[in-house]
mmCIF file of C-alpha atoms in Angstrom:
data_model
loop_
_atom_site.group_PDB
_atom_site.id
_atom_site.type_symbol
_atom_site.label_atom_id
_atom_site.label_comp_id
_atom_site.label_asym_id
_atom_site.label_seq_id
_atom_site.Cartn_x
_atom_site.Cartn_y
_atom_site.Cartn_z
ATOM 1 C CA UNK A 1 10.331 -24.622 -7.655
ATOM 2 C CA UNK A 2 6.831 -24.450 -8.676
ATOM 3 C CA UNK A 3 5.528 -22.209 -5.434
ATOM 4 C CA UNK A 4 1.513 -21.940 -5.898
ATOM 5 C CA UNK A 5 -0.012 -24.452 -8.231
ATOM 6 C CA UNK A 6 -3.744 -23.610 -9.448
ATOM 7 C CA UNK A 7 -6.246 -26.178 -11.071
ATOM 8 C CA UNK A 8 -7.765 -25.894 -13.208
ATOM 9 C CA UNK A 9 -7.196 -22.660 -15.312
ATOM 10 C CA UNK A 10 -10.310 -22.209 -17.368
ATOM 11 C CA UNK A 11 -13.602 -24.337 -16.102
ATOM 12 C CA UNK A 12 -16.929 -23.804 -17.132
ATOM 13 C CA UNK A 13 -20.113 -25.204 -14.950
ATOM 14 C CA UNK A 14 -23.703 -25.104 -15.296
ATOM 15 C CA UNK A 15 -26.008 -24.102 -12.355
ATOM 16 C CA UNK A 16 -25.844 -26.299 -9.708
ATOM 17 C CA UNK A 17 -22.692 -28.384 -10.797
ATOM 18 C CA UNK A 18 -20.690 -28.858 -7.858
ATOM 19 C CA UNK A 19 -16.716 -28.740 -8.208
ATOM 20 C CA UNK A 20 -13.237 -27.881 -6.650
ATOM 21 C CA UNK A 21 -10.667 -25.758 -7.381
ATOM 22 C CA UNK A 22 -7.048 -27.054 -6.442
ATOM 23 C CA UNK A 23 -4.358 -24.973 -4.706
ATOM 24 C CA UNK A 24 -1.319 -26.822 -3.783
ATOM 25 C CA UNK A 25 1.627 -24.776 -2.547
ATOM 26 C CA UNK A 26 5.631 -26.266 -1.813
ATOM 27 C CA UNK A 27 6.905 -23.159 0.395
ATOM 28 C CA UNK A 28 5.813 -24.997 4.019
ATOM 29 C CA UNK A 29 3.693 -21.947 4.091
ATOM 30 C CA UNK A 30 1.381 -22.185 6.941
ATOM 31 C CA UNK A 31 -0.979 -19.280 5.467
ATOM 32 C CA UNK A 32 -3.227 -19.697 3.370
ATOM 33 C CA UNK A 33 -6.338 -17.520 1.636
ATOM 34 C CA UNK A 34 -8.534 -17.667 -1.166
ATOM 35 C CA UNK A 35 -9.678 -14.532 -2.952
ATOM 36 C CA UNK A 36 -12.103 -13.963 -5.844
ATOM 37 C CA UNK A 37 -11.942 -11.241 -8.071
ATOM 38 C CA UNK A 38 -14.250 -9.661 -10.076
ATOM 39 C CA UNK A 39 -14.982 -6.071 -12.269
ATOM 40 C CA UNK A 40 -15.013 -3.170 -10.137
ATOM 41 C CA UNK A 41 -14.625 -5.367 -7.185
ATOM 42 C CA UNK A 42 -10.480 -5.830 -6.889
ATOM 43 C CA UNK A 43 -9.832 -8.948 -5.049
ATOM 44 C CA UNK A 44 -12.259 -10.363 -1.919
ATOM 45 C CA UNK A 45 -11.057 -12.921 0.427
ATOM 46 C CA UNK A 46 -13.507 -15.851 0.380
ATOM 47 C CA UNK A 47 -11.400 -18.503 3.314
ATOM 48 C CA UNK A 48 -8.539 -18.661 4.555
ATOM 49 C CA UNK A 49 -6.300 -20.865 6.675
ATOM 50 C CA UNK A 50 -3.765 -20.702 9.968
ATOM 51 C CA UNK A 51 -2.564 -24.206 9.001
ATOM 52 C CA UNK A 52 -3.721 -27.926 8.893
ATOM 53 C CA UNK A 53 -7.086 -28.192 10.138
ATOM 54 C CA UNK A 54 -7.813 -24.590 10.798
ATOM 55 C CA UNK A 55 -9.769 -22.643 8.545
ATOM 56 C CA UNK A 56 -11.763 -19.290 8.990
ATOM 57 C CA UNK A 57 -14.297 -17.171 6.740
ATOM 58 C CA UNK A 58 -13.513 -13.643 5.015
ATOM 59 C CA UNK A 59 -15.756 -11.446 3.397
ATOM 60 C CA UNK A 60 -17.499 -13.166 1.079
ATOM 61 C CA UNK A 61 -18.157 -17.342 2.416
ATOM 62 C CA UNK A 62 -21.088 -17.854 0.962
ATOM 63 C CA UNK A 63 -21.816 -21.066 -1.238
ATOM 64 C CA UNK A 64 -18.007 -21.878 -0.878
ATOM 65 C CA UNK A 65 -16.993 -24.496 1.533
ATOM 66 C CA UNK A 66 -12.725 -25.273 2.473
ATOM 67 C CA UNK A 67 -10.779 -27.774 4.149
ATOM 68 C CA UNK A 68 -6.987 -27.775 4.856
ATOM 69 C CA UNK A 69 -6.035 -31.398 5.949
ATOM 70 C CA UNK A 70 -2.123 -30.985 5.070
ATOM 71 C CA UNK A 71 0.337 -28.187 4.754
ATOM 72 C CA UNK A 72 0.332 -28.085 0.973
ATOM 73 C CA UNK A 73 -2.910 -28.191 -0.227
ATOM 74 C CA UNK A 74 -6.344 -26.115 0.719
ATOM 75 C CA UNK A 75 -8.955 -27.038 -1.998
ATOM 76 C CA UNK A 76 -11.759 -24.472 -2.230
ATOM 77 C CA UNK A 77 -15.619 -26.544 -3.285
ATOM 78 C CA UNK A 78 -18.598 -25.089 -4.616
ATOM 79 C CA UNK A 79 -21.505 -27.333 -3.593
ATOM 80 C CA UNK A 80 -24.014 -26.257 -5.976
ATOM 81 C CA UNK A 81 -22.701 -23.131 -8.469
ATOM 82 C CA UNK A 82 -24.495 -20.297 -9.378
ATOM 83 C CA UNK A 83 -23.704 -17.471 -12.165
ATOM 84 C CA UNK A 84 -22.888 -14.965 -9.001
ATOM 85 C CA UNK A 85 -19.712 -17.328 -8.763
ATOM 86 C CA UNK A 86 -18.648 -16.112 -11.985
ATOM 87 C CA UNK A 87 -15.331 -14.866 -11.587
ATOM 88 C CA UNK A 88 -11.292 -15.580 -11.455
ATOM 89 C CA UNK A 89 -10.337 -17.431 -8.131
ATOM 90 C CA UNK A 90 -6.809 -16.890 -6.460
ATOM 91 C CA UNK A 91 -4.843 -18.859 -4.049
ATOM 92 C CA UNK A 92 -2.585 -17.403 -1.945
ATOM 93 C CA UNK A 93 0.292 -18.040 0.312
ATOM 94 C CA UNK A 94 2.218 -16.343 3.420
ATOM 95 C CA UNK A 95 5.057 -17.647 5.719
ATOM 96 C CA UNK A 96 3.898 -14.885 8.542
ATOM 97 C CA UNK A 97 0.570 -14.183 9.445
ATOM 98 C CA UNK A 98 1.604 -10.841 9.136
ATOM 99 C CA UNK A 99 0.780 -9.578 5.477
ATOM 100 C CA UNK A 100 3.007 -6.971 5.611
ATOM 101 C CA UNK A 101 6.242 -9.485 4.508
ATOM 102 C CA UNK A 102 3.345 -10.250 1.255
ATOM 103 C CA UNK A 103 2.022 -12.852 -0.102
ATOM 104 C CA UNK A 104 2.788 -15.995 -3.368
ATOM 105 C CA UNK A 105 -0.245 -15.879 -5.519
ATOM 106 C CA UNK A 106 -0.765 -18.640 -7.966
ATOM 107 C CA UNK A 107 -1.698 -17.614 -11.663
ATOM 108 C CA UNK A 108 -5.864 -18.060 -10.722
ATOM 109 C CA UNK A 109 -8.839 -20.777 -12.293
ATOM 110 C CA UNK A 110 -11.211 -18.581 -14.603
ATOM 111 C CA UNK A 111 -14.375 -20.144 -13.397
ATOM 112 C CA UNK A 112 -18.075 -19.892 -15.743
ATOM 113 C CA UNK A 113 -21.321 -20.713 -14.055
ATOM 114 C CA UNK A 114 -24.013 -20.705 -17.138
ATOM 115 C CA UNK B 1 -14.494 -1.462 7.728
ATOM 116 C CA UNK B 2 -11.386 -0.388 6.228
ATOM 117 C CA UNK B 3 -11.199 0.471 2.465
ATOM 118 C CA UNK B 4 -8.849 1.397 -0.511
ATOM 119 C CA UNK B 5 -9.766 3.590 -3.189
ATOM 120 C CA UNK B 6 -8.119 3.950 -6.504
ATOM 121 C CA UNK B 7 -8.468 6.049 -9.392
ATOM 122 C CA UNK B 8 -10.610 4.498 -12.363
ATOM 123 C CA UNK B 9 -8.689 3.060 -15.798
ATOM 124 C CA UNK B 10 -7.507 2.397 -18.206
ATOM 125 C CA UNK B 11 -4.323 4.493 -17.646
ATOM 126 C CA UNK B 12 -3.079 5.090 -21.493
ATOM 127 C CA UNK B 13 0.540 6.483 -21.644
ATOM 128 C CA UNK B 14 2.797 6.390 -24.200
ATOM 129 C CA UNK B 15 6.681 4.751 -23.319
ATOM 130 C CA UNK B 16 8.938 7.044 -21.296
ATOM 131 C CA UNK B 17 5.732 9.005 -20.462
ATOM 132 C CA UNK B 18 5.593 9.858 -16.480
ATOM 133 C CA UNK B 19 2.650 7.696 -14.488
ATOM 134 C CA UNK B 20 0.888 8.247 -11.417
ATOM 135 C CA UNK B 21 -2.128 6.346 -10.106
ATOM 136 C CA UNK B 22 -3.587 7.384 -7.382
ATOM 137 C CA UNK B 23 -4.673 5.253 -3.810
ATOM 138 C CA UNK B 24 -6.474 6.737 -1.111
ATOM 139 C CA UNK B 25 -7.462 4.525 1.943
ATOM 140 C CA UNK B 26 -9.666 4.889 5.407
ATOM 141 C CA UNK B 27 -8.752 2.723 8.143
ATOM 142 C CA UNK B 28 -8.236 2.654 11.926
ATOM 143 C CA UNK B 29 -4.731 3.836 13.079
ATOM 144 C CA UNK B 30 -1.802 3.774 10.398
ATOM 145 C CA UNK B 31 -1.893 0.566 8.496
ATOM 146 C CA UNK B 32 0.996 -1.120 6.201
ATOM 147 C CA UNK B 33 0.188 -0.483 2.453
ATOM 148 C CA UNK B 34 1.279 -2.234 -0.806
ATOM 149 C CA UNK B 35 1.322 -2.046 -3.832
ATOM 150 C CA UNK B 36 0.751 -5.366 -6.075
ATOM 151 C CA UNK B 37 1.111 -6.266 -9.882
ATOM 152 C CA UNK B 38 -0.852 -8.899 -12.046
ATOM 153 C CA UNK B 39 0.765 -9.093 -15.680
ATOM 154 C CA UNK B 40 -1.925 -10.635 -17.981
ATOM 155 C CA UNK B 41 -2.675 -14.001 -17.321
ATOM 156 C CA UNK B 42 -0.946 -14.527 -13.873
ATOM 157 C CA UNK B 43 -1.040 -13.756 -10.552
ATOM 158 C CA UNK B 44 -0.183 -10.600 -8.130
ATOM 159 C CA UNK B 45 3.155 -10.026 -7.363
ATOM 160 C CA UNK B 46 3.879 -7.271 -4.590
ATOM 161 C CA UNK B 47 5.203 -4.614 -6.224
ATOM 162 C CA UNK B 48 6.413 -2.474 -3.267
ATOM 163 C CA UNK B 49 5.268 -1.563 0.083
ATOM 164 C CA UNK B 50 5.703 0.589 3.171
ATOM 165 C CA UNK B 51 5.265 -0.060 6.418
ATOM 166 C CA UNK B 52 4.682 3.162 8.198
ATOM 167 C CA UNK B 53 3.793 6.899 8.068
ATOM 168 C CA UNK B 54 6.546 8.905 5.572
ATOM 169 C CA UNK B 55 7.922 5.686 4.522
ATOM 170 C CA UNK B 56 8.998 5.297 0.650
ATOM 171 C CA UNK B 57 8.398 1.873 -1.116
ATOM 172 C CA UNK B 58 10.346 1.664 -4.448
ATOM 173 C CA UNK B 59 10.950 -1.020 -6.958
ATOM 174 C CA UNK B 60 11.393 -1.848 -10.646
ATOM 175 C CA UNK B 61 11.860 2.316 -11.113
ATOM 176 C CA UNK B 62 7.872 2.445 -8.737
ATOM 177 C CA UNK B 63 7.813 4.681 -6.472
ATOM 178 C CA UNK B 64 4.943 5.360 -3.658
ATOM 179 C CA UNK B 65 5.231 7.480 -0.494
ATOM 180 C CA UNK B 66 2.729 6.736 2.939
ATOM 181 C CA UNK B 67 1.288 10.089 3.371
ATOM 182 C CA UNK B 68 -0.820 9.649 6.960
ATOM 183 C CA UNK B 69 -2.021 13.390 6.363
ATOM 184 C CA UNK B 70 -3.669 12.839 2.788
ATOM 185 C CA UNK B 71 -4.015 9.352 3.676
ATOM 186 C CA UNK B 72 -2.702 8.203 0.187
ATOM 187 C CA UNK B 73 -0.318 6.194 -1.093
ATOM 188 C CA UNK B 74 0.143 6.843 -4.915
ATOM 189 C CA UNK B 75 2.025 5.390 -7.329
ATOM 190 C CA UNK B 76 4.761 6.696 -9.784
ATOM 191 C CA UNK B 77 7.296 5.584 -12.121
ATOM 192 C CA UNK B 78 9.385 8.292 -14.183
ATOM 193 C CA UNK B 79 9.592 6.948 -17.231
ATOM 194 C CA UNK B 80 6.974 3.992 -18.282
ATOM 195 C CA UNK B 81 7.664 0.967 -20.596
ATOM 196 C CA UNK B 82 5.679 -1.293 -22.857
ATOM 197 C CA UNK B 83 6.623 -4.210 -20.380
ATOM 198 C CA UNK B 84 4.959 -1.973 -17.290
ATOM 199 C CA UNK B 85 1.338 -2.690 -19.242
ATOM 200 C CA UNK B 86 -0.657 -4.288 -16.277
ATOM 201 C CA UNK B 87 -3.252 -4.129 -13.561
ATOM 202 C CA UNK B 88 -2.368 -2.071 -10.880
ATOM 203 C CA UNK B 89 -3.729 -3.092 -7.197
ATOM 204 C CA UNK B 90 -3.460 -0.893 -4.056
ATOM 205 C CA UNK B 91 -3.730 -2.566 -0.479
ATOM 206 C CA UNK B 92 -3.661 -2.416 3.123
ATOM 207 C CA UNK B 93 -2.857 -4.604 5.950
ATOM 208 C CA UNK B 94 -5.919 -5.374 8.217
ATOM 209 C CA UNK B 95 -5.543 -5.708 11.813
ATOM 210 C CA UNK B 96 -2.524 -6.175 14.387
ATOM 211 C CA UNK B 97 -3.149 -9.423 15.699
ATOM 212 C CA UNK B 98 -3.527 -13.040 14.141
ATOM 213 C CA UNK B 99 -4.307 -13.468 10.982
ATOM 214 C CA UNK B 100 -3.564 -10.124 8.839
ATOM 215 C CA UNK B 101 -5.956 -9.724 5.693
ATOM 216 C CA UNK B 102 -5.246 -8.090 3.033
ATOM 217 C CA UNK B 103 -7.850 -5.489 1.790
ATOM 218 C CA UNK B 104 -7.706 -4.183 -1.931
ATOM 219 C CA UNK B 105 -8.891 -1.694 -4.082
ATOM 220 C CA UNK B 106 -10.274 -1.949 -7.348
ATOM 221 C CA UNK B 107 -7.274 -2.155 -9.298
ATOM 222 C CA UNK B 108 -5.847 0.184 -12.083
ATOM 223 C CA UNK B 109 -5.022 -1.389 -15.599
ATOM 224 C CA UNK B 110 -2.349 0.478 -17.345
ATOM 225 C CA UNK B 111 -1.649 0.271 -20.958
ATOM 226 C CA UNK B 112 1.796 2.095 -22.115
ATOM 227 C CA UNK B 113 2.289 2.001 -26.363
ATOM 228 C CA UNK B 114 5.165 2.259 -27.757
#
């Protein structure tokens, strides 16, 4: 039962390298987010998604693009990085849209933009 | 917006010491709060939560009361253990409808020594 699978853990990128970060989840969990989280900052929800094929911005979209074309996976891309993208990515997962019943994180990609 | 605010680390106790860390929040109306773990190297794992006003979340020995009047939902545990070393993360549920974000506070790291 793996629940929330993260790829890679540790990637380093030089400005303007494009790349994705996996998140593949075996729960049937139609809800799906992706938070960033950085010093002094706790966590900040980047996208998120209602379920395949729908996918909606949080708080902080910029330079980050998502699609969700299946249940199980919602891959988050940076186009072209930049050292603000520094930080430690997190998938998460919810049966409800309701947060309140909480949500499967997976274990987070440390991401470097030099 | 809403907002959670938590008291600054690192929280340094020594084992069986008593720990509180403290969570304050603003928001519209009387949301659900949480409390969420990350162990080093891995993900958050909700801790406890509570739902509504007077309500007491408790697991693992945690304790944390919703206190509408203070608007603060700390966290205690009577007796702390080397295992309990960790970041600490405070939330609230966003919204009624939809999609329900989580918003998070800074997060607390506590260190206990044996």
């Amino acid at each position: 039962n793996a629940g929330v699978t993260q790829t890679p853990k540790f990637q380093v990128l030089k400005t303007g390298q494009s790349m994705t970060l996996q998140c593949a989840q075996d729960m049937n969990h139609e809800y799906m987010s992706w938070y960033r989280q950085d010093p002094g900052m706790g966590l900040r929800l980047i996208h998120y998604s209602v379920g395949a094929g729908i996918t909606d911005q949080g708080e902080v979209p910029n330079g980050y693009n998502v699609s969700r074309s299946t249940t199980e996976d919602f891959p988050l891309r940076l186009l072209s990085a930049a050292p603000s993208q520094t930080s430690v990515y997190f998938c998460a997962t919810s049966l409800f849209p309701d947060s309140a019943y909480g949500y499967t994180f997976g274990s987070g990609t440390r991401l470097t933009v030099v | 917006g809403d907002s959670v605010t938590q008291m600054e680390g690192p929280v340094t106790l020594s084992e069986e010491a008593f720990l509180t860390i403290n969570c304050t929040y603003t928001a519209t109306g009387y949301p659900s709060l949480f409390w969420y773990v990350q162990y080093p190297g891995e993900g958050l794992q909700l801790l406890l939560k509570a739902t509504k006003a007077d309500d007491k979340g408790s697991n693992k020995g945690f304790e944390a009361t919703y206190r509408k009047e203070t608007t603060s939902f700390h966290l205690e545990k009577g007796s702390v253990q080397v295992s309990d070393s960790a970041v600490y993360f405070c939330a609230l549920r966003e919204g009624n409808t939809g999609f329900q974000k989580l918003v998070f506070g800074t997060g607390t790291r506590l260190l206990v020594s044996p």
